[in-house]
């Protein structure tokens, strides 16, 4: 389809005085309008107006809307893949898989809200004859909070961007959405926005239920998170950027929740019996997970913690061999590639850090790096805990199980923690799991964390800095609850209650 290069605001394609050019990995660049605070004001006002009806819409109608968005995205599948590969450098198969995940998520959420599983209905019937005091009729239900701002992610142009998890969850909850599109894939975002606009028209939803603003400087993002009509923010991105917006949300005259997924190194704890039995296989699996998508996954397992000795030597050698066979891959943006180079330099400069694999990375091409460090040195240098977004791994060699548990106590909040173990490791695992459970939203045994399943039981979040709200998830049906609030109706006539009560 032909790109307009415009913003979508309440069903209308709106241009602007200034433009920016996309920076594709290959193919032609395109021109896009730069967002302004005035665009934010128009989109937020339209979203607030839409909320008056959309917030009271039936779950069945919202479910039909979500499914129609999925159908419209599928109808544009070829165009999405074509421009998505150009803008991001991702292979077509990856984008097609991500598109299927995005559509599947919309359909899963549609089924979930139709069943009413998100509402947490509770009813305490009136007890007029109770003594010494009667009880009124009390009904609790989860209700939508209002317009939600969503920031597109650089590493997932579909699943965490225009119609991705935050947008799908907010729309499922009954909240209009204003998306700040990511400048690394504006064409992909425009085509998906067009699919949502088509679904709005097909299902008769109010036009202001969805808007997308392209480009723009920090003033646009600041205006969006501080706009008085915006009631919550969803964000996936860097720790520095996310923390800045979290602080903006907190400093508003009326603070609002900021649901940010920020950073995680996703440590793996390799226990002795498992290492003795299959150190080579674990290393090969780690190398594959570490380099998947050029390491640009938020669940990339960047740290492997092993007890020093012959099995650790065997693990390191096998990881080195496996990573040495991985070709350089194109990173999503020039900025991400620059940050990867800076991150590798920071790790390499750490006291006691030894480089096992190091390859010069130029332009947007990234090759794996592998480092090793002692447990003592790792514990002494907090900078080694900071995420490096890309295919970089650090092997931390600890003295014994006691020091492994010391590392578990020292790690920051994570999206995931993994334990590789055999039956003979059960006692050691029992001492380790209570420590890492405090640090992560998802615990794995004998697996690798890349590949997040979109389902009812998934948790994609964790203590800070993995996310800014440890009680929430950005993946799975529980993510809808982020954009709901409990309301109690006391002695409310049935005709005034939401239809879902």
Coordinates of C-alpha atoms in Angstrom, one line a residue:
X1 CA 0.0 0.0 0.0
X2 CA 1.1 3.6 -0.5
X3 CA 2.3 5.3 2.6
X4 CA 0.9 8.7 3.6
X5 CA 3.7 9.6 6.0
X6 CA 1.0 11.1 8.2
X7 CA -0.3 10.7 11.8
X8 CA -3.6 8.9 12.3
X9 CA -5.7 11.0 14.7
X10 CA -9.3 9.9 15.4
X11 CA -9.7 8.4 12.0
X12 CA -8.1 11.2 10.0
X13 CA -4.6 11.2 8.4
X14 CA -3.0 14.4 9.5
X15 CA 0.3 15.9 8.3
X16 CA 2.6 18.4 9.8
X17 CA 5.0 21.2 8.9
X18 CA 8.2 19.2 9.5
X19 CA 9.2 15.7 8.4
X20 CA 11.8 13.1 9.1
X21 CA 13.2 10.4 6.9
X22 CA 13.2 6.7 7.9
X23 CA 16.6 4.9 8.2
X24 CA 15.9 1.5 6.7
X25 CA 18.4 -1.3 6.9
X26 CA 17.9 -1.7 3.1
X27 CA 15.6 -0.3 0.5
X28 CA 14.2 3.2 0.1
X29 CA 13.8 5.7 2.9
X30 CA 10.4 7.4 3.3
X31 CA 9.3 10.8 4.7
X32 CA 7.1 11.0 7.7
X33 CA 5.5 13.9 9.5
X34 CA 7.0 14.8 12.8
X35 CA 4.6 14.8 15.8
X36 CA 4.0 17.9 17.9
X37 CA 2.4 18.6 21.2
X38 CA -0.6 19.9 19.3
X39 CA -1.1 16.5 17.7
X40 CA -0.9 14.9 21.2
X41 CA -3.6 17.3 22.4
X42 CA -5.9 16.5 19.5
X43 CA -5.4 12.7 20.0
X44 CA -5.9 12.8 23.7
X45 CA -9.1 14.9 23.4
X46 CA -10.5 12.5 20.9
X47 CA -9.6 9.5 23.1
X48 CA -11.3 11.1 26.1
X49 CA -14.4 11.8 24.1
X50 CA -14.4 8.2 22.8
X51 CA -14.1 6.8 26.3
X52 CA -17.5 8.1 27.2
X53 CA -19.0 5.4 25.0
X54 CA -16.2 2.9 24.5
X55 CA -15.6 2.6 28.2
X56 CA -19.2 1.4 28.6
X57 CA -19.2 -0.9 25.5
X58 CA -20.1 -4.5 25.8
X59 CA -17.2 -7.0 26.0
X60 CA -18.7 -8.8 23.1
X61 CA -18.5 -5.7 20.9
X62 CA -14.9 -5.0 22.0
X63 CA -14.1 -8.7 21.2
X64 CA -15.4 -8.3 17.7
X65 CA -13.3 -5.1 17.4
X66 CA -10.1 -6.9 18.4
X67 CA -10.8 -9.8 16.1
X68 CA -11.5 -7.4 13.2
X69 CA -8.2 -5.7 13.9
X70 CA -6.5 -9.1 13.6
X71 CA -8.3 -9.7 10.3
X72 CA -7.3 -6.3 8.9
X73 CA -3.6 -6.9 9.9
X74 CA -3.6 -10.3 8.1
X75 CA -5.1 -8.7 5.0
X76 CA -2.1 -6.4 4.9
X77 CA 0.4 -9.1 5.8
X78 CA 2.4 -8.9 2.6
X79 CA 2.8 -5.1 2.8
X80 CA 3.8 -5.3 6.5
X81 CA 6.5 -7.9 5.8
X82 CA 7.9 -6.0 2.9
X83 CA 8.4 -2.7 4.6
X84 CA 9.1 -4.3 8.0
X85 CA 12.1 -6.2 6.6
X86 CA 13.4 -3.0 5.0
X87 CA 13.1 -0.9 8.1
X88 CA 14.4 -3.3 10.7
X89 CA 16.6 -5.7 8.8
X90 CA 14.7 -8.6 10.4
X91 CA 14.2 -11.6 8.2
X92 CA 10.7 -12.2 6.7
X93 CA 10.1 -15.3 8.7
X94 CA 10.7 -13.5 11.9
X95 CA 8.3 -10.7 11.0
X96 CA 5.7 -13.2 9.8
X97 CA 6.0 -15.1 13.1
X98 CA 5.7 -11.8 15.0
X99 CA 2.6 -10.9 13.0
X100 CA 1.0 -14.2 13.8
X101 CA 1.8 -13.6 17.5
X102 CA 0.2 -10.1 17.3
X103 CA -3.0 -11.4 15.7
X104 CA -3.1 -14.4 18.0
X105 CA -2.8 -12.1 21.0
X106 CA -5.8 -10.0 19.8
X107 CA -7.9 -13.1 19.4
X108 CA -6.8 -14.5 22.8
X109 CA -7.8 -11.2 24.5
X110 CA -11.1 -11.3 22.6
X111 CA -11.9 -14.7 24.0
X112 CA -10.8 -13.7 27.5
X113 CA -13.1 -10.6 27.8
X114 CA -16.0 -12.4 26.2
X115 CA -15.8 -14.9 29.0
X116 CA -15.6 -12.1 31.5
X117 CA -12.5 -13.5 33.1
X118 CA -10.9 -10.1 33.5
X119 CA -13.7 -8.6 35.6
X120 CA -13.2 -10.2 39.0
X121 CA -16.9 -9.9 39.8
X122 CA -17.8 -10.0 43.5
X123 CA -21.3 -9.6 45.0
X124 CA -22.3 -9.3 48.7
X125 CA -26.1 -9.3 48.7
X126 CA -27.9 -6.9 51.0
X127 CA -28.7 -8.1 54.6
X128 CA -31.4 -5.7 55.6
X129 CA -32.3 -7.6 58.8
X130 CA -28.7 -8.0 60.0
X131 CA -28.1 -6.6 63.5
X132 CA -26.9 -4.4 64.9
X133 CA -26.5 -2.8 61.5
X134 CA -27.9 -3.9 58.1
X135 CA -25.6 -4.4 55.1
X136 CA -26.2 -2.7 51.8
X137 CA -26.1 -4.5 48.5
X138 CA -22.4 -4.4 47.3
X139 CA -21.1 -5.3 43.8
X140 CA -17.5 -5.0 42.8
X141 CA -16.2 -5.1 39.2
X142 CA -13.1 -4.1 37.3
X143 CA -13.7 -1.0 35.1
X144 CA -11.5 0.7 32.5
X145 CA -9.4 3.6 33.7
X146 CA -9.5 5.9 30.6
X147 CA -7.3 6.8 27.7
X148 CA -3.9 5.1 27.7
X149 CA -0.6 6.2 26.0
X150 CA 1.5 3.5 24.4
X151 CA 5.1 3.9 23.2
X152 CA 6.1 1.6 20.4
X153 CA 9.2 -0.6 21.0
X154 CA 12.2 -0.7 18.7
X155 CA 12.8 -4.4 19.0
X156 CA 9.3 -5.6 18.2
X157 CA 7.7 -3.6 15.4
X158 CA 4.5 -5.6 15.7
X159 CA 4.1 -7.5 19.0
X160 CA 5.1 -4.5 21.2
X161 CA 4.2 -1.6 19.0
X162 CA 1.2 -0.1 17.2
X163 CA -1.3 -3.0 17.8
X164 CA 1.0 -5.0 20.2
X165 CA 0.5 -6.1 23.7
X166 CA -0.1 -2.8 25.5
X167 CA -2.5 -1.5 22.8
X168 CA -4.4 -4.8 22.7
X169 CA -4.7 -5.0 26.5
X170 CA -5.9 -1.4 26.8
X171 CA -8.5 -1.8 24.0
X172 CA -9.7 -5.1 25.6
X173 CA -10.1 -3.4 28.9
X174 CA -12.2 -0.6 27.3
X175 CA -9.6 2.1 27.2
X176 CA -8.9 4.2 24.1
X177 CA -5.2 4.3 23.0
X178 CA -2.8 7.0 21.8
X179 CA 0.3 5.4 20.3
X180 CA 3.6 7.2 20.0
X181 CA 5.1 5.3 17.1
X182 CA 8.7 4.3 17.1
X183 CA 10.8 6.2 14.5
X184 CA 12.8 3.0 13.6
X185 CA 9.8 1.4 11.9
X186 CA 7.3 4.2 11.0
X187 CA 6.1 2.6 7.8
X188 CA 5.3 -0.7 9.5
X189 CA 3.5 1.3 12.2
X190 CA 1.4 3.3 9.6
X191 CA 0.2 0.1 7.9
X192 CA -0.8 -1.4 11.2
X193 CA -2.5 1.8 12.2
X194 CA -4.4 1.7 8.9
X195 CA -5.6 -1.8 9.8
X196 CA -6.9 -0.5 13.2
X197 CA -8.7 2.4 11.5
X198 CA -10.4 0.0 9.1
X199 CA -11.5 -2.1 12.1
X200 CA -12.9 1.0 13.8
X201 CA -15.0 1.8 10.7
X202 CA -16.1 -1.8 10.2
X203 CA -17.3 -2.3 13.8
X204 CA -18.7 1.2 14.4
X205 CA -16.4 2.1 17.2
X206 CA -15.8 5.9 18.0
X207 CA -13.0 7.2 15.8
X208 CA -11.1 8.5 18.9
X209 CA -10.6 5.0 20.2
X210 CA -7.2 4.9 18.5
X211 CA -4.7 7.4 17.3
X212 CA -1.0 7.2 16.3
X213 CA 1.5 10.0 16.3
X214 CA 4.8 9.5 14.4
X215 CA 8.2 10.9 15.2
X216 CA 8.7 13.9 17.4
X217 CA 11.3 14.9 19.9
X218 CA 11.2 14.6 23.7
X219 CA 8.6 17.3 23.9
X220 CA 6.0 15.0 22.3
X221 CA 6.7 12.1 24.6
X222 CA 6.7 14.5 27.6
X223 CA 3.4 16.0 26.6
X224 CA 1.8 12.6 26.1
X225 CA 2.8 11.1 29.5
X226 CA 1.8 14.4 31.3
X227 CA -1.4 15.1 29.4
X228 CA -4.2 15.4 31.9
X229 CA -6.5 13.2 29.9
X230 CA -4.1 10.3 29.8
X231 CA -4.7 7.9 32.6
X232 CA -1.8 5.3 32.2
X233 CA 1.3 4.7 30.1
X234 CA 2.7 1.5 28.6
X235 CA 6.3 1.4 27.6
X236 CA 9.0 -1.1 26.4
X237 CA 12.5 0.3 26.0
X238 CA 15.7 1.4 27.7
X239 CA 16.2 1.9 31.4
X240 CA 17.2 5.5 31.0
X241 CA 14.3 6.5 28.8
X242 CA 11.7 4.5 30.8
X243 CA 12.9 5.9 34.1
X244 CA 12.7 9.4 32.8
X245 CA 9.1 8.9 31.8
X246 CA 8.3 7.1 35.0
X247 CA 9.5 10.1 36.9
X248 CA 7.4 12.4 34.7
X249 CA 4.3 10.3 35.4
X250 CA 5.0 10.5 39.1
X251 CA 5.5 14.3 39.1
X252 CA 2.2 15.0 37.4
X253 CA -0.3 17.0 39.5
X254 CA -2.3 13.8 39.4
X255 CA 0.2 10.9 39.2
X256 CA -0.7 8.0 36.9
X257 CA 0.6 4.5 36.6
X258 CA 3.6 3.9 34.3
X259 CA 3.9 0.3 33.1
X260 CA 7.5 0.2 31.8
X261 CA 9.5 -2.9 30.8
X262 CA 13.1 -1.6 31.0
X263 CA 16.0 -4.0 31.3
X264 CA 17.0 -7.5 32.3
X265 CA 20.1 -9.7 32.0
X266 CA 18.1 -12.9 32.7
X267 CA 20.7 -14.9 34.6
X268 CA 21.1 -18.6 34.3
X269 CA 22.2 -20.7 37.3
X270 CA 24.0 -23.9 36.2
X271 CA 24.0 -26.5 39.0
X272 CA 26.8 -29.1 39.4
X273 CA 25.1 -32.3 38.4
X274 CA 23.5 -30.8 35.3
X275 CA 26.9 -29.4 34.3
X276 CA 28.6 -32.7 34.8
X277 CA 26.0 -34.5 32.7
X278 CA 25.5 -32.0 29.9
X279 CA 27.7 -28.9 30.0
X280 CA 28.2 -29.0 26.2
X281 CA 24.5 -29.2 25.4
X282 CA 23.6 -26.4 27.8
X283 CA 26.3 -24.2 26.3
X284 CA 25.0 -24.9 22.8
X285 CA 21.5 -24.0 23.8
X286 CA 22.7 -20.9 25.6
X287 CA 24.5 -19.7 22.4
X288 CA 21.4 -20.2 20.3
X289 CA 19.3 -18.3 22.8
X290 CA 21.9 -15.5 23.3
X291 CA 22.2 -14.8 19.6
X292 CA 18.5 -15.2 18.6
X293 CA 17.5 -12.1 16.7
X294 CA 20.9 -10.6 17.2
X295 CA 20.4 -10.8 20.9
X296 CA 17.7 -8.1 20.7
X297 CA 15.2 -9.8 23.0
X298 CA 14.3 -8.5 26.4
X299 CA 14.6 -12.1 27.7
X300 CA 18.1 -12.6 26.3
X301 CA 20.0 -14.7 28.9
X302 CA 23.1 -12.5 29.2
X303 CA 24.7 -14.2 32.2
X304 CA 25.6 -17.8 33.0
X305 CA 26.6 -18.5 36.6
X306 CA 28.7 -21.7 37.0
X307 CA 30.8 -23.3 39.7
X308 CA 34.5 -23.0 38.8
X309 CA 36.3 -26.2 37.7
X310 CA 36.6 -28.6 34.8
X311 CA 32.9 -28.6 34.0
X312 CA 33.0 -24.8 33.8
X313 CA 36.0 -25.1 31.4
X314 CA 34.0 -27.5 29.3
X315 CA 31.0 -25.2 29.2
X316 CA 33.1 -22.2 28.3
X317 CA 34.8 -24.1 25.5
X318 CA 31.5 -25.3 24.1
X319 CA 30.0 -21.9 24.2
X320 CA 33.0 -20.4 22.5
X321 CA 32.8 -22.9 19.7
X322 CA 29.0 -22.5 19.3
X323 CA 29.2 -18.7 19.2
X324 CA 32.1 -18.7 16.9
X325 CA 29.9 -20.3 14.2
X326 CA 27.3 -17.5 14.4
X327 CA 27.6 -14.9 11.6
X328 CA 27.1 -11.2 12.2
X329 CA 23.5 -10.1 12.1
X330 CA 21.9 -6.8 11.3
X331 CA 20.7 -4.8 14.3
X332 CA 17.4 -3.0 14.4
X333 CA 18.8 0.6 14.3
X334 CA 22.1 2.5 14.2
X335 CA 21.4 3.6 17.7
X336 CA 21.1 0.1 19.0
X337 CA 24.3 -0.9 17.2
X338 CA 26.1 2.0 18.8
X339 CA 24.8 1.1 22.2
X340 CA 25.9 -2.5 21.7
X341 CA 29.4 -1.4 20.9
X342 CA 29.4 0.9 24.0
X343 CA 28.1 -2.0 26.1
X344 CA 30.8 -4.4 25.0
X345 CA 33.5 -1.8 25.8
X346 CA 32.0 -1.3 29.2
X347 CA 32.0 -5.0 30.0
X348 CA 35.5 -5.5 28.6
X349 CA 36.8 -2.6 30.8
X350 CA 35.5 -4.3 34.0
X351 CA 38.1 -5.3 36.6
X352 CA 39.0 -9.0 36.2
X353 CA 37.0 -9.5 33.0
X354 CA 38.6 -11.7 30.4
X355 CA 37.5 -11.6 26.7
X356 CA 36.9 -15.1 25.2
X357 CA 35.3 -13.9 21.9
X358 CA 35.6 -10.4 20.6
X359 CA 34.8 -9.3 17.1
X360 CA 34.8 -5.8 15.6
X361 CA 31.2 -4.7 14.9
X362 CA 30.7 -2.1 12.2
X363 CA 27.6 -0.1 11.1
X364 CA 24.5 -2.2 12.0
X365 CA 26.2 -5.6 11.9
X366 CA 26.7 -7.3 15.3
X367 CA 28.7 -10.4 16.1
X368 CA 28.7 -12.2 19.4
X369 CA 30.9 -11.3 22.3
X370 CA 31.8 -13.7 25.2
X371 CA 33.5 -12.7 28.5
X372 CA 34.3 -14.5 31.7
X373 CA 34.8 -13.1 35.2
X374 CA 35.1 -14.5 38.7
X375 CA 32.3 -14.3 41.2
X376 CA 34.3 -12.0 43.4
X377 CA 34.9 -9.6 40.6
X378 CA 31.3 -9.7 39.5
X379 CA 30.0 -8.9 43.0
X380 CA 32.4 -6.0 43.3
X381 CA 31.3 -4.3 40.1
X382 CA 27.6 -3.3 39.7
X383 CA 28.2 -2.2 36.1
X384 CA 28.5 -5.9 35.1
X385 CA 24.9 -6.3 36.0
X386 CA 23.7 -3.7 33.5
X387 CA 22.0 -5.0 30.3
X388 CA 23.9 -5.0 27.0
X389 CA 21.2 -5.2 24.3
X390 CA 22.7 -7.6 21.8
X391 CA 24.4 -11.0 21.5
X392 CA 26.8 -10.7 24.4
X393 CA 27.3 -13.3 27.1
X394 CA 29.2 -13.3 30.4
X395 CA 30.2 -16.4 32.2
X396 CA 30.5 -15.8 36.0
X397 CA 32.6 -18.5 37.7
X398 CA 31.8 -18.8 41.4
X399 CA 33.8 -20.6 44.0
X400 CA 30.9 -22.8 45.3
X401 CA 27.2 -23.0 46.0
X402 CA 27.4 -20.4 48.7
X403 CA 28.8 -17.8 46.4
X404 CA 26.2 -18.7 43.7
X405 CA 23.6 -17.9 46.3
X406 CA 25.4 -14.7 47.1
X407 CA 25.1 -13.7 43.5
X408 CA 21.4 -14.6 43.6
X409 CA 21.0 -12.2 46.5
X410 CA 22.9 -9.5 44.7
X411 CA 21.2 -9.5 41.3
X412 CA 18.7 -6.8 40.5
X413 CA 15.2 -7.4 39.4
X414 CA 14.8 -9.5 36.3
X415 CA 12.2 -10.7 33.8
X416 CA 13.5 -14.2 34.1
X417 CA 15.9 -16.4 36.1
X418 CA 16.7 -19.9 34.9
X419 CA 18.0 -23.0 36.8
X420 CA 19.7 -25.9 34.9
X421 CA 19.6 -28.9 37.1
X422 CA 19.4 -32.7 37.3
X423 CA 17.7 -34.7 40.1
X424 CA 20.9 -34.7 42.1
X425 CA 20.8 -30.9 42.2
X426 CA 17.4 -30.8 43.9
X427 CA 18.7 -29.9 47.4
X428 CA 20.9 -27.1 45.9
X429 CA 17.9 -25.9 43.9
X430 CA 15.7 -25.8 47.0
X431 CA 18.1 -23.3 48.6
X432 CA 18.4 -21.3 45.4
X433 CA 14.8 -20.9 44.2
X434 CA 13.5 -18.9 47.2
X435 CA 16.2 -16.3 46.5
X436 CA 15.6 -16.0 42.7
X437 CA 11.8 -16.0 43.2
X438 CA 12.2 -12.6 44.8
X439 CA 14.1 -11.3 41.8
X440 CA 12.1 -12.4 38.7
X441 CA 8.7 -12.6 37.2
X442 CA 9.3 -15.9 35.5
X443 CA 11.4 -18.9 36.8
X444 CA 12.5 -21.5 34.3
X445 CA 14.1 -25.0 34.8
X446 CA 16.2 -26.6 32.1
X447 CA 15.1 -24.2 29.4
X448 CA 16.0 -20.8 27.8
X449 CA 13.9 -17.7 28.3
X450 CA 13.8 -16.4 24.8
X451 CA 10.4 -17.2 23.2
X452 CA 7.7 -15.7 25.4
X453 CA 4.4 -17.6 25.2
X454 CA 1.3 -15.5 24.9
X455 CA -1.2 -17.2 27.2
X456 CA -3.1 -17.0 30.4
X457 CA -0.3 -18.0 32.8
X458 CA 2.6 -15.9 31.3
X459 CA 4.2 -13.3 33.4
X460 CA 6.5 -10.8 31.6
X461 CA 7.6 -8.4 34.2
X462 CA 9.5 -8.4 37.4
X463 CA 11.0 -6.2 40.2
X464 CA 12.7 -3.0 39.2
X465 CA 14.6 -2.4 36.9
X466 CA 13.1 -5.2 34.9
X467 CA 9.8 -3.3 35.1
X468 CA 8.4 -0.4 37.0
X469 CA 5.4 -2.3 38.4
X470 CA 6.3 -5.8 39.8
X471 CA 2.6 -6.7 40.2
X472 CA 1.9 -6.5 36.5
X473 CA 2.7 -8.3 33.3
X474 CA 3.0 -6.9 29.7
X475 CA 2.3 -10.3 28.1
X476 CA -0.7 -12.7 28.6
X477 CA -4.3 -12.1 29.5
X478 CA -3.4 -10.8 33.0
X479 CA -1.9 -7.7 31.2
X480 CA -5.5 -6.5 30.6
X481 CA -5.8 -5.9 34.4
X482 CA -3.2 -3.1 34.2
X483 CA -5.8 -0.8 32.6
X484 CA -8.7 -1.6 34.9
X485 CA -9.6 -0.4 38.4
X486 CA -12.0 -1.9 40.9
X487 CA -15.3 0.0 41.4
X488 CA -17.9 -0.9 44.1
X489 CA -21.6 -0.2 43.4
X490 CA -23.6 0.1 46.6
X491 CA -27.4 -0.2 46.3
X492 CA -27.1 0.7 42.6
X493 CA -30.3 0.1 40.5
X494 CA -29.7 -2.6 38.0
X495 CA -30.5 -0.2 35.1
X496 CA -27.5 2.0 36.1
X497 CA -25.0 -0.8 36.4
X498 CA -22.5 -1.6 33.6
X499 CA -23.9 -4.5 31.5
X500 CA -21.1 -6.8 32.7
X501 CA -22.0 -6.6 36.4

